[in-house]
Amino acid sequence: MGLSRRRFLAGTAALAAAWGVSREVMGRALAAPLRLGDAPTTLLQTIRMSAQPVRGSYRTLLAGAGEAFIPRYDVLGREADANRSSSRRSLYYMAHMSDIHLIDAQSPARMDAMQSIAPTTFGVACRPQDTLTVHVLSSMVDSIAASQTSAVTGAPLAAALSTGDSADNLSQLETRWYIDILDGKDVTANSGAAGVYEGPQVWAESTYAYHPDDPSGDAYGPYGFPTIPGMLEAAVTNPVESQGLPVPWFAVYGNHDAMFMGTFRADPELYAWAVSDRKAATGDALAVNWVQGFVSDLSPAQMAINALRQQFGFMPGIKSVTPDPQRKLLERTQFMQAHLDSPPVPGPVGHGWTQANVDSGQTWWTADLAPYLRVFGLDTCNLAAGADGAVPQDQFDWLQGQLEQCQSSGILAIVCSHHNALTIENDAKPVWGGQPLIHAEEFVAMLLQYPACIAWLNGHTHINTITAHIKQSGSGGFWEITTASCVDFPQQQQLVEIVDNRDGTMSIFVTALDHAAPPTWTPGDFTQVGLASLSRELAANAFLDNPTLLVGSPLDRNVELLMSAPFDLSAITDAEVEAQQMRAKAQLIAHGTSS
Amino acid sequence: MRYPRLVAFAALPLALGACSQVASLAPVSGGPITSVRIAVYDVLVAQEVPILVAPQCTAVTDGFSCTGTTMDGQEIVATASGASPYALTITVGGTTIFQGNAKDVLDESAKVAS
């Protein structure tokens, strides 16, 4: 049974007041029937590499055919009723973001030159598109805002979940930029000197980096990367406008939000380097100076010699840059605190974390997206060392207790973490001890005990990946949903919708979402959208990064993921669902009238 | 110049908070097995194989092995070598439907139809 007229009118009045929209406007919008969304998602158009290179091995990007949903039956264990679409209802529609990797490309703390020391291991230490990540994120916000109505059911977008690596290098500035773009503030993607790019992409000796002004002397020129004079200046000069996400958004820690380069513990020397006026331009300089400084075991005599060499310009490969105190690296809880420094709209303040998290240092959280849907935000970063992660025993125990409650209370559960089942394998422990670390096999086995846990959303690998976790009995289980990143090709995120088929099964619809910039970059287009388009094209050609792998397969992109309902879903009343959708529509209406 | 550079870089893990396992400094894992898995899926979808359980891949001694099931209960088996470009063979119900390199499959799938 749906909402009564009386409850609808009362709800309309309350929502109009809460969002500062006239009752008439709100009432008319809320009363409108659900209509299927027609946003230009990958259901309608994909973005593909050109069949032939345009220069050397370099390819441009073109619009390709859309991809329809492919049903996946792995967890259901049988074919589904072909008529299920006639009776289904949406329970919740949201966006899934991950691996935004907002980059302050000029920070001295970036170890860009690592790419020349170990190109296969650190092939993304200095991407060609590093200066354009703010532009891409704003374009992704546009795309999510345009997808505010489900193409499956017409349900309104209600929330966004971001599964970590929001910043790239533990940076206060990167963290602030990402929060501000998602919250709807404008950002100029620059630090140090105003309107000037200072970094390896203009330094001749940094041959490992792409030099858009003249790539003939670097590794990218022979590949066919274009000459784009003015790109860097445009990237760091023009403010990037953001309309902000139209829905509340939540975030978890990724390894790049918690560790230096997403891999190393940050020691005091690194904190000093981040706000210094020196930056390594070459691998030799990085190794001899930075790493030796990092080890901190130089004799006083050697340190004095180094100081003199630097003063008189005898340290090749170390460049002077304009220092910027905003580039400081964040301490552990400061990342959470930055999320609390956030406006109530789109909210929630803290984006999952609360003041209690900051006070206690507990980095994981839970939130009720609806009375019948609970999300758990884990912190799977291994602070000892390494990019990959693990689940500490205390979080494991906490989550298990929470899932037991969900199971007994008839609440659907979604787990969010940065790391996925392939990468929860990091067993590094500080030698001084630490609690036991749970790895993927045990973690998945625990989740499988609770049918209420329907999905695990994550990222980390930057590859669109959908994994079925099936009980040993052959049916039942949950779906693991891993999204690609904003920084590497294909620069896609996801739309996720939970649907009750009203036949004892449910479906999770996943749609790969390109950002809103055009597939093909028009040479010379340095507008905000143009630079986002260029970023995608450069990423598609970033040959150290294996871009064709990151796209995933058709079974990892637009899919309908079927499963048995974990309990009688009729216990979730239509009135509850309609009330949730009214709140979501009200958010969208308020966003539309303010943006 | 290569020697001192390597020495200095090798010293890095020693300074990193007394890690117990230097191997954990490896970058994001899972690339090779994922390459094989995606290529297998690309082929199965392109050849319109009706899938009940999409193949799950595991590392074996000489590469990767993937098994799944079609809607009519036939076994899907894929084997691949352990290094790029990952020589790949896929059979459905014992019939070979693909032989080639996984890397080539990925590269072709990302391109617009010519």
PDB file of C-alpha atoms in Angstrom, chain A residues 287-457:
ATOM      1  CA  ALA A 287      67.008   8.683  -5.563  1.00  0.00           C
ATOM      2  CA  VAL A 288      70.186  10.443  -4.453  1.00  0.00           C
ATOM      3  CA  ASN A 289      68.651  13.373  -2.623  1.00  0.00           C
ATOM      4  CA  TRP A 290      65.115  12.646  -1.627  1.00  0.00           C
ATOM      5  CA  VAL A 291      65.476   9.023  -0.768  1.00  0.00           C
ATOM      6  CA  GLN A 292      68.724   9.622   1.101  1.00  0.00           C
ATOM      7  CA  GLY A 293      66.991  12.382   2.994  1.00  0.00           C
ATOM      8  CA  PHE A 294      64.110  10.066   3.598  1.00  0.00           C
ATOM      9  CA  VAL A 295      66.418   7.495   5.121  1.00  0.00           C
ATOM     10  CA  SER A 296      67.668  10.273   7.397  1.00  0.00           C
ATOM     11  CA  ASP A 297      70.969   8.626   8.108  1.00  0.00           C
ATOM     12  CA  LEU A 298      73.275  11.093   6.397  1.00  0.00           C
ATOM     13  CA  SER A 299      76.219  12.273   8.386  1.00  0.00           C
ATOM     14  CA  PRO A 300      76.280  15.952   9.373  1.00  0.00           C
ATOM     15  CA  ALA A 301      79.188  16.410   6.977  1.00  0.00           C
ATOM     16  CA  GLN A 302      77.262  14.938   4.077  1.00  0.00           C
ATOM     17  CA  MET A 303      74.236  17.059   4.909  1.00  0.00           C
ATOM     18  CA  ALA A 304      76.429  20.159   4.932  1.00  0.00           C
ATOM     19  CA  ILE A 305      77.931  19.207   1.582  1.00  0.00           C
ATOM     20  CA  ASN A 306      74.471  18.678   0.128  1.00  0.00           C
ATOM     21  CA  ALA A 307      73.336  22.050   1.445  1.00  0.00           C
ATOM     22  CA  LEU A 308      76.306  23.768  -0.151  1.00  0.00           C
ATOM     23  CA  ARG A 309      75.808  21.918  -3.423  1.00  0.00           C
ATOM     24  CA  GLN A 310      72.224  22.996  -3.527  1.00  0.00           C
ATOM     25  CA  GLN A 311      73.020  26.604  -2.586  1.00  0.00           C
ATOM     26  CA  PHE A 312      75.516  26.894  -5.421  1.00  0.00           C
ATOM     27  CA  GLY A 313      73.404  25.004  -7.897  1.00  0.00           C
ATOM     28  CA  PHE A 314      75.443  21.826  -7.972  1.00  0.00           C
ATOM     29  CA  MET A 315      72.546  19.458  -7.467  1.00  0.00           C
ATOM     30  CA  PRO A 316      71.318  18.607 -10.923  1.00  0.00           C
ATOM     31  CA  GLY A 317      67.771  17.448 -11.133  1.00  0.00           C
ATOM     32  CA  ILE A 318      66.519  19.402  -8.137  1.00  0.00           C
ATOM     33  CA  LYS A 319      64.408  22.353  -9.243  1.00  0.00           C
ATOM     34  CA  SER A 320      63.202  25.385  -7.361  1.00  0.00           C
ATOM     35  CA  VAL A 321      59.429  25.789  -7.235  1.00  0.00           C
ATOM     36  CA  THR A 322      57.108  28.250  -5.544  1.00  0.00           C
ATOM     37  CA  PRO A 323      56.279  26.844  -2.124  1.00  0.00           C
ATOM     38  CA  ASP A 324      52.676  26.645  -0.958  1.00  0.00           C
ATOM     39  CA  PRO A 325      51.652  25.854   2.615  1.00  0.00           C
ATOM     40  CA  GLN A 326      48.313  24.540   1.376  1.00  0.00           C
ATOM     41  CA  ARG A 327      50.156  21.542  -0.021  1.00  0.00           C
ATOM     42  CA  LYS A 328      50.753  20.060   3.384  1.00  0.00           C
ATOM     43  CA  LEU A 329      50.195  16.369   3.864  1.00  0.00           C
ATOM     44  CA  LEU A 330      47.304  15.346   6.079  1.00  0.00           C
ATOM     45  CA  GLU A 331      47.600  13.540   9.363  1.00  0.00           C
ATOM     46  CA  ARG A 332      45.404  10.495   9.799  1.00  0.00           C
ATOM     47  CA  THR A 333      42.272  12.087  11.244  1.00  0.00           C
ATOM     48  CA  GLN A 334      42.592  15.351   9.312  1.00  0.00           C
ATOM     49  CA  PHE A 335      41.161  13.643   6.241  1.00  0.00           C
ATOM     50  CA  MET A 336      37.950  12.926   8.146  1.00  0.00           C
ATOM     51  CA  GLN A 337      37.974  16.422   9.640  1.00  0.00           C
ATOM     52  CA  ALA A 338      38.135  17.913   6.145  1.00  0.00           C
ATOM     53  CA  HIS A 339      34.854  16.167   5.347  1.00  0.00           C
ATOM     54  CA  LEU A 340      33.253  17.755   8.393  1.00  0.00           C
ATOM     55  CA  ASP A 341      34.246  21.165   6.991  1.00  0.00           C
ATOM     56  CA  SER A 342      31.470  20.825   4.469  1.00  0.00           C
ATOM     57  CA  PRO A 343      28.070  22.478   3.943  1.00  0.00           C
ATOM     58  CA  PRO A 344      24.787  20.762   4.875  1.00  0.00           C
ATOM     59  CA  VAL A 345      23.765  20.578   1.210  1.00  0.00           C
ATOM     60  CA  PRO A 346      24.294  18.228  -0.552  1.00  0.00           C
ATOM     61  CA  GLY A 347      25.467  16.761   2.754  1.00  0.00           C
ATOM     62  CA  PRO A 348      25.588  15.017   4.966  1.00  0.00           C
ATOM     63  CA  VAL A 349      28.177  17.035   6.876  1.00  0.00           C
ATOM     64  CA  GLY A 350      31.061  14.615   7.351  1.00  0.00           C
ATOM     65  CA  HIS A 351      29.972  12.516   4.360  1.00  0.00           C
ATOM     66  CA  GLY A 352      29.739   9.441   6.535  1.00  0.00           C
ATOM     67  CA  TRP A 353      32.174  10.412   9.242  1.00  0.00           C
ATOM     68  CA  THR A 354      31.135  12.306  12.355  1.00  0.00           C
ATOM     69  CA  GLN A 355      32.917  14.320  15.007  1.00  0.00           C
ATOM     70  CA  ALA A 356      32.936  11.129  17.044  1.00  0.00           C
ATOM     71  CA  ASN A 357      35.065   9.508  14.346  1.00  0.00           C
ATOM     72  CA  VAL A 358      37.556  12.348  14.490  1.00  0.00           C
ATOM     73  CA  ASP A 359      37.640  12.282  18.281  1.00  0.00           C
ATOM     74  CA  SER A 360      38.070   8.529  18.540  1.00  0.00           C
ATOM     75  CA  GLY A 361      40.129   7.938  15.419  1.00  0.00           C
ATOM     76  CA  GLN A 362      37.677   5.304  14.238  1.00  0.00           C
ATOM     77  CA  THR A 363      37.767   5.552  10.463  1.00  0.00           C
ATOM     78  CA  TRP A 364      34.724   3.474   9.525  1.00  0.00           C
ATOM     79  CA  TRP A 365      31.038   4.287   9.733  1.00  0.00           C
ATOM     80  CA  THR A 366      27.476   3.200   8.985  1.00  0.00           C
ATOM     81  CA  ALA A 367      24.483   5.098   7.610  1.00  0.00           C
ATOM     82  CA  ASP A 368      20.855   4.300   6.869  1.00  0.00           C
ATOM     83  CA  LEU A 369      20.075   5.330   3.300  1.00  0.00           C
ATOM     84  CA  ALA A 370      16.470   4.282   3.862  1.00  0.00           C
ATOM     85  CA  PRO A 371      14.669   2.491   6.697  1.00  0.00           C
ATOM     86  CA  TYR A 372      15.272  -0.726   4.782  1.00  0.00           C
ATOM     87  CA  LEU A 373      18.786  -0.078   3.410  1.00  0.00           C
ATOM     88  CA  ARG A 374      21.974   0.319   5.450  1.00  0.00           C
ATOM     89  CA  VAL A 375      25.451   1.030   4.137  1.00  0.00           C
ATOM     90  CA  PHE A 376      28.737   0.265   5.860  1.00  0.00           C
ATOM     91  CA  GLY A 377      31.848   2.278   5.039  1.00  0.00           C
ATOM     92  CA  LEU A 378      35.042   0.390   5.884  1.00  0.00           C
ATOM     93  CA  ASP A 379      38.661   1.467   6.010  1.00  0.00           C
ATOM     94  CA  THR A 380      40.688  -1.339   4.444  1.00  0.00           C
ATOM     95  CA  CYS A 381      43.967   0.563   4.124  1.00  0.00           C
ATOM     96  CA  ASN A 382      47.021  -1.153   5.528  1.00  0.00           C
ATOM     97  CA  LEU A 383      48.978   1.623   7.141  1.00  0.00           C
ATOM     98  CA  ALA A 384      52.108  -0.473   7.527  1.00  0.00           C
ATOM     99  CA  ALA A 385      52.942  -0.429   3.824  1.00  0.00           C
ATOM    100  CA  GLY A 386      51.611  -1.296   0.418  1.00  0.00           C
ATOM    101  CA  ALA A 387      48.888  -0.244  -1.969  1.00  0.00           C
ATOM    102  CA  ASP A 388      46.690  -3.245  -1.311  1.00  0.00           C
ATOM    103  CA  GLY A 389      44.606  -3.653   1.789  1.00  0.00           C
ATOM    104  CA  ALA A 390      43.183  -5.870   4.492  1.00  0.00           C
ATOM    105  CA  VAL A 391      40.331  -5.841   6.993  1.00  0.00           C
ATOM    106  CA  PRO A 392      41.526  -5.352  10.560  1.00  0.00           C
ATOM    107  CA  GLN A 393      39.999  -7.711  13.089  1.00  0.00           C
ATOM    108  CA  ASP A 394      38.099  -4.961  14.915  1.00  0.00           C
ATOM    109  CA  GLN A 395      36.312  -3.819  11.760  1.00  0.00           C
ATOM    110  CA  PHE A 396      35.631  -7.402  10.778  1.00  0.00           C
ATOM    111  CA  ASP A 397      34.009  -8.127  14.143  1.00  0.00           C
ATOM    112  CA  TRP A 398      32.062  -4.867  14.069  1.00  0.00           C
ATOM    113  CA  LEU A 399      30.755  -5.514  10.557  1.00  0.00           C
ATOM    114  CA  GLN A 400      29.757  -9.064  11.393  1.00  0.00           C
ATOM    115  CA  GLY A 401      27.719  -7.833  14.339  1.00  0.00           C
ATOM    116  CA  GLN A 402      26.099  -5.189  12.174  1.00  0.00           C
ATOM    117  CA  LEU A 403      25.194  -7.695   9.474  1.00  0.00           C
ATOM    118  CA  GLU A 404      23.613  -9.963  12.050  1.00  0.00           C
ATOM    119  CA  GLN A 405      21.380  -7.063  13.039  1.00  0.00           C
ATOM    120  CA  CYS A 406      20.478  -6.385   9.412  1.00  0.00           C
ATOM    121  CA  GLN A 407      19.643 -10.022   8.863  1.00  0.00           C
ATOM    122  CA  SER A 408      17.403 -10.244  11.913  1.00  0.00           C
ATOM    123  CA  SER A 409      15.742  -6.878  11.234  1.00  0.00           C
ATOM    124  CA  GLY A 410      15.003  -7.296   7.536  1.00  0.00           C
ATOM    125  CA  ILE A 411      17.351  -4.540   6.441  1.00  0.00           C
ATOM    126  CA  LEU A 412      19.283  -4.787   3.182  1.00  0.00           C
ATOM    127  CA  ALA A 413      23.006  -4.158   3.581  1.00  0.00           C
ATOM    128  CA  ILE A 414      25.640  -2.735   1.256  1.00  0.00           C
ATOM    129  CA  VAL A 415      29.306  -2.862   2.198  1.00  0.00           C
ATOM    130  CA  CYS A 416      31.640  -0.183   0.860  1.00  0.00           C
ATOM    131  CA  SER A 417      35.406  -0.334   0.950  1.00  0.00           C
ATOM    132  CA  HIS A 418      38.215   0.858  -1.217  1.00  0.00           C
ATOM    133  CA  HIS A 419      39.907  -2.485  -1.751  1.00  0.00           C
ATOM    134  CA  ASN A 420      38.282  -5.400  -3.508  1.00  0.00           C
ATOM    135  CA  ALA A 421      38.467  -9.167  -3.228  1.00  0.00           C
ATOM    136  CA  LEU A 422      41.544  -9.326  -5.442  1.00  0.00           C
ATOM    137  CA  THR A 423      43.436  -6.838  -3.324  1.00  0.00           C
ATOM    138  CA  ILE A 424      42.469  -7.519   0.289  1.00  0.00           C
ATOM    139  CA  GLU A 425      45.621  -9.563   0.573  1.00  0.00           C
ATOM    140  CA  ASN A 426      48.120  -7.197   2.155  1.00  0.00           C
ATOM    141  CA  ASP A 427      49.687  -8.836   5.187  1.00  0.00           C
ATOM    142  CA  ALA A 428      52.218  -6.166   6.038  1.00  0.00           C
ATOM    143  CA  LYS A 429      52.310  -5.524   9.750  1.00  0.00           C
ATOM    144  CA  PRO A 430      54.447  -3.139  11.726  1.00  0.00           C
ATOM    145  CA  VAL A 431      57.091  -5.098  13.598  1.00  0.00           C
ATOM    146  CA  TRP A 432      55.775  -3.632  16.837  1.00  0.00           C
ATOM    147  CA  GLY A 433      52.594  -5.625  16.429  1.00  0.00           C
ATOM    148  CA  GLY A 434      49.078  -4.838  15.390  1.00  0.00           C
ATOM    149  CA  GLN A 435      45.809  -6.629  15.346  1.00  0.00           C
ATOM    150  CA  PRO A 436      45.164  -9.595  13.043  1.00  0.00           C
ATOM    151  CA  LEU A 437      44.420  -8.745   9.419  1.00  0.00           C
ATOM    152  CA  ILE A 438      41.582 -10.495   7.629  1.00  0.00           C
ATOM    153  CA  HIS A 439      42.057 -11.297   3.959  1.00  0.00           C
ATOM    154  CA  ALA A 440      39.634 -11.752   1.090  1.00  0.00           C
ATOM    155  CA  GLU A 441      38.765 -15.417   1.469  1.00  0.00           C
ATOM    156  CA  GLU A 442      37.750 -15.090   5.103  1.00  0.00           C
ATOM    157  CA  PHE A 443      36.061 -11.739   4.525  1.00  0.00           C
ATOM    158  CA  VAL A 444      33.948 -13.029   1.636  1.00  0.00           C
ATOM    159  CA  ALA A 445      33.053 -16.159   3.606  1.00  0.00           C
ATOM    160  CA  MET A 446      31.778 -13.963   6.417  1.00  0.00           C
ATOM    161  CA  LEU A 447      29.678 -11.816   4.078  1.00  0.00           C
ATOM    162  CA  LEU A 448      28.195 -14.958   2.532  1.00  0.00           C
ATOM    163  CA  GLN A 449      26.749 -15.908   5.914  1.00  0.00           C
ATOM    164  CA  TYR A 450      24.350 -12.980   5.715  1.00  0.00           C
ATOM    165  CA  PRO A 451      21.941 -12.940   2.756  1.00  0.00           C
ATOM    166  CA  ALA A 452      20.926  -9.422   3.776  1.00  0.00           C
ATOM    167  CA  CYS A 453      24.327  -8.346   2.449  1.00  0.00           C
ATOM    168  CA  ILE A 454      23.435  -7.982  -1.195  1.00  0.00           C
ATOM    169  CA  ALA A 455      26.395  -6.012  -2.549  1.00  0.00           C
ATOM    170  CA  TRP A 456      29.969  -4.954  -1.884  1.00  0.00           C
ATOM    171  CA  LEU A 457      30.952  -1.738  -3.668  1.00  0.00           C
TER     172      LEU A 457
END
